[in-house]
Amino acid sequence: MTGTLTLRERQVALALAVLLAVLGLVMAGAARQGVMALHGVMAIALGLGLAFRIGGTLDDPAPPRDRLTRYDDGPTRFGIIMTLIWAIIGMGVGVWVAALLYWPEATPLVPWTSFGRLRPVHTTGIIFGFGGNALIATSFHVLQRTSRARLADSLSPWIVLLGFNLFCAWAVTGYLLGSTQSKEYAEAEWYADLWLVVIWVLYFVLYIRTLARRIEPHIYVANWYYMAFILVVAMLHIVNNLAMPVRWSAPESFPIWAGVQDAMVQWWYGHNAVAFFLTAGFLGMLYYFLPVRSGRPIWSYRLSIVSFWGIVFFYIWVGSHHLHYTALPFWAQTLGMTFSVMLLVPSWASAGNAIATLNGAWHKVRDDATLRFMFVAAVFYGLSTFEGSFLAIRPVNSLSHYTDWTVGHVHSGTLGWVAMIVFGAIYTLVPQLSGREHMVSPRAVEWHFWLAVTGTLVYVVALWNAGITQGLMWRAYDENGALSYSFLESVQAMAPYYLLRTIGGALFLTGAVICAWNCRATMRAAQGEATDRPLAVQPAE
Amino acid sequence: MPETTDPKQLPGADPHTGNRLIDPVSGYDTTGHDWGGITELNTAFPKIVIWALVLSFGYSVIAWILLPAWPYGGDYTRGLLKRDQQVQAAEGFRDLEAGRQDWMTRFASEDPAELQADAALMQTALPAARRLFDDNCAACHGAGGTGGPGFPVLADETWLWSSAPETLVEILRYGINSDHPDTFYGEMPAFDWMERSERAALSTFVVALQDGSADFDSDAGALFTENCASCHGDDGAGGLEVGAPALTDAAVIYGQDHATVMETLRHGRAGVMPSWEGRLSDAEITLLALYVAQLSEAAQP
C-alpha cells in the first residue's frame, strides 16, 4: 500500500491517519456511550492502525523511480478484496434473513439478530459494501486504462476506499445496535452521512483530475456512466439525508422533510439509488469489460450516446412509481409511470448494444465463463428493466405493489445483472493485475457461473410466483362479496417460495465464496503486475 | 492533447468515414476513437429504436392527455377522464360493499339470537367471519381463537365475562381495559403489600385449585376467601361476570403454575382487549361476536 507513496506522501498520510483518530476521539468523547461512541472507537482504531502501519514505513526506501510510468493498481486490488469480503457478509446475511422468513421461530432472543435490524445490514452490505467497492475499484481501473493516464495522485484513491469502507462499517454496526434514520437504503445517521459526503467529493475530484489527463480527446462512454454515478449519487445522498441532529453528540436526527414530501424525496432517492448506483456505474463496468473480454468493438457508438442521455434523463423522474395509490398526488404518479415506460427504450438500447457487441465473439461466450457472466448480466439487465417499466404501470402495480414480486424484481437486477457483471469484471481484473494469463482455477469460475445462474433463476422464479400469488390472494372476493382469503392464509401460502428463495440465495452465496477463494489463490500466486503502461506524459515530480 | 489521434483530422481523410479501420466481422467502419484498445463501430442508428421511442412517447402523451399529469402554477392538468384517486377508491369500496349488502345489512339491525337461528344466513356469513377474525383478531387470539400466553382462548366453554352474544357484542365494541369511555374494566390487583410467604402459600393454593386438591380450611384457604373470593368466587370457580377467570378449570390466560401465579400476585394483571367501534362496522362486530360464540360451541363436546 505504501510502497508507491513518496516520503512526502507518507508523511501526509500519517498526519491524516492521526487526524482520523482524533476525530474518532472527539466523537467518542462527545457521545460518551452508545452507537456514536462505538463508531468513534472504530475511527480511532482505524486511524491508529493506519498511523502505525504508515509510521513504520517512513524509513523505507523511496518508491521506484518509474512509478509514474505505471498504472496505480494497488487501490483497485484492495477494492476488489473489500468487494469480496462484503459480498460474503452481505449475501451471508441475505441468506440468513431469507431463512428467518421461513423459520421465524429460529430468531435468537437477542435484539440485534431481529429481522428488522438484519435486513438493512443485508441491503447496505450488498449495495454499498459489495456494489460500492466494486464500482470504486473498477472505476479506477477503467478510468486509467481508457484515459491511458495514471490516477492524478497516489493518496486520494486510498482515502476514498478506506473512508468509504469506514462508512459501510459504521452503517451496518449502527443498524445492529438499532441506530437508523428509517429511510430505506439511507438508514445511516447524520454523522456517517456527512463523512460520506467528504469522501465522495474527494472521489469526484480525483476522477475529474485524472480524466483531464486523458490521451484520447473523446471521453469513453464508460467514464460518462461512472461520472454520472458519482455526481448524481452525491446529489441524491445530500438531499435525502438533510436532517437536523438532535444534539451534536447524539446519533439521532430529525429529517427536514415530512409527510408525503418525505416519501417523495425518499423514493426519488431510492429509485435513483437503483438508477445511478446499481445501474449507471455498472453500465460503465459493462461498457469497458465486455469489449475488452470479447475483443470486439462496441456495436454502435450512436446507440451508446442516445442510451446514456436517455437513461440519465428519464431515470430522475421515475421515483414516484414507488408511491402509486398513496397520498402522493395522482399527477405525480402519472409522471412516474410514463417516464418509467419511456425509460425502457434507452435501457434496452444499452442491453441490445452490449449483446450485439458479442456478434463475432459467440464462440468465446461459449468457452469463456467470464465472458458468459457478462453476457448473462446484459440479458438480466434487459429483463429486469423491462419488468421495472412494466411494474411501474399503475394497474399492474396495483397487483404487484407490497408483494414479493418487487423483491423478486430487485433480485433479478441485483443477482442477475449487478453481481454477474461484477464477477465478470473481477475475473478479468484479478489475473491481469496479478500478471497472469488466467485465474488459478478456471474450473472454479465455471462452477461459480452455474451456481450463480441457477441460484438467480431459483430465487427469481420463486419470488415471481410468491408475489403474484400474494397479489391475487389479497384481491380475491368470494361469491358472497367477502374476501376469499385472510392475510394469514397468504402468509402461509408463501412457505414453499420462501424456502426456495433461501436455497437459491444459498447457491448464489456458495458461488461467491468460491470466487473469493479463487481470487485469493490467484492474487497469492501473482507473477508480477499488470503489464500495460499509461501513454499520457506525467507531470514531473 | 494531440488532435492527430482523431482520424478525421488526418490529411486526406473522408470527413464521414475517415480512413478508419473496417471491422472484418460486421463490415462496418469504426469511429476512429481508441481507448486503450477499445473501439466503437460507426453503425447506423437502428430504426427499431426510433420506432420504440415513438411508441413509448406516444403512450406517455396519451396518458398525459387522459390522466392528471403536469403541474403548473398551483394546479395541474386534470386529464380528459377527470380521474381522482380518492373518488375512485371510495367508489371501489362502495361497489365491494354492495356485493355483500344483501346478507351483511341484516347483521347491523337484527337481534343476534335471531340471526344465529337462521342457518342459511349463518352458512353464508361464517366463512366471511372467519377471514375477518383472522385479519383482525388472530394476531392476539390465534387463528381459530386458540389463544396464547396473555390472550384468552376463545374456542372453549370458559368465559371471563359471559357467553351471551349481546355481551360479546359489547366487549368487541368497547373493549376491555381499552381507551374507550365505555370499556369493560377487569383488573387483577397487585398483592405486593402481602408478605412474600403469604403469596407463596396462596400461589400453592391456586395451583391446587386447578386439580381440585385445594384445602379451603387451611391458612391459605382463609387468605383466598378474604382477598380473592370477591372477584374469583367463593370456590374460585369465577362466573361473577367481573372479568375474573375461574381458577378451578383447565383454561388459563397467563398460566397457573407456581412461578406464573407468583408473578400475577406480585404485579397484578390487566390484559387489554382493544375497542373495535369505528374500526369495524356494527354489522361486522355482530358477525364476529356470533363467530366467537360459534367457536366456543364447536369446541364443546
Coordinates of N, CA and C in Angstrom, one line a residue, chain A residues 17-18 20-21 42-54:
Chain A
A17 N -4.0 10.1 9.1 CA -4.4 8.9 9.9 C -4.6 9.4 11.4
V18 N -3.6 10.2 11.8 CA -3.7 10.7 13.2 C -5.0 11.6 13.3
L20 N -7.7 11.3 11.7 CA -8.9 10.4 11.8 C -9.1 9.9 13.2
A21 N -7.9 9.5 13.9 CA -8.0 9.0 15.2 C -8.5 10.1 16.1
M42 N -14.3 3.0 16.6 CA -13.9 2.3 15.3 C -12.9 3.3 14.5
A43 N -13.3 4.6 14.5 CA -12.4 5.5 13.8 C -11.1 5.6 14.4
I44 N -11.0 5.6 15.8 CA -9.7 5.6 16.5 C -8.9 4.4 16.1
A45 N -9.6 3.2 16.1 CA -8.8 2.0 15.8 C -8.3 2.1 14.3
L46 N -9.1 2.5 13.4 CA -8.6 2.6 12.0 C -7.5 3.6 11.9
G47 N -7.7 4.8 12.5 CA -6.7 5.9 12.4 C -5.4 5.4 13.0
L48 N -5.4 4.8 14.2 CA -4.2 4.4 14.8 C -3.5 3.2 14.1
G49 N -4.4 2.3 13.6 CA -3.8 1.2 12.8 C -3.1 1.7 11.6
L50 N -3.7 2.6 10.9 CA -3.1 3.2 9.7 C -1.8 4.0 10.1
A51 N -1.9 4.7 11.2 CA -0.8 5.5 11.6 C 0.4 4.6 11.9
F52 N 0.2 3.5 12.6 CA 1.3 2.6 12.9 C 1.9 2.0 11.6
R53 N 1.0 1.6 10.8 CA 1.4 1.0 9.5 C 2.2 1.9 8.7
I54 N 1.7 3.2 8.6 CA 2.5 4.2 7.7 C 3.7 4.6 8.4

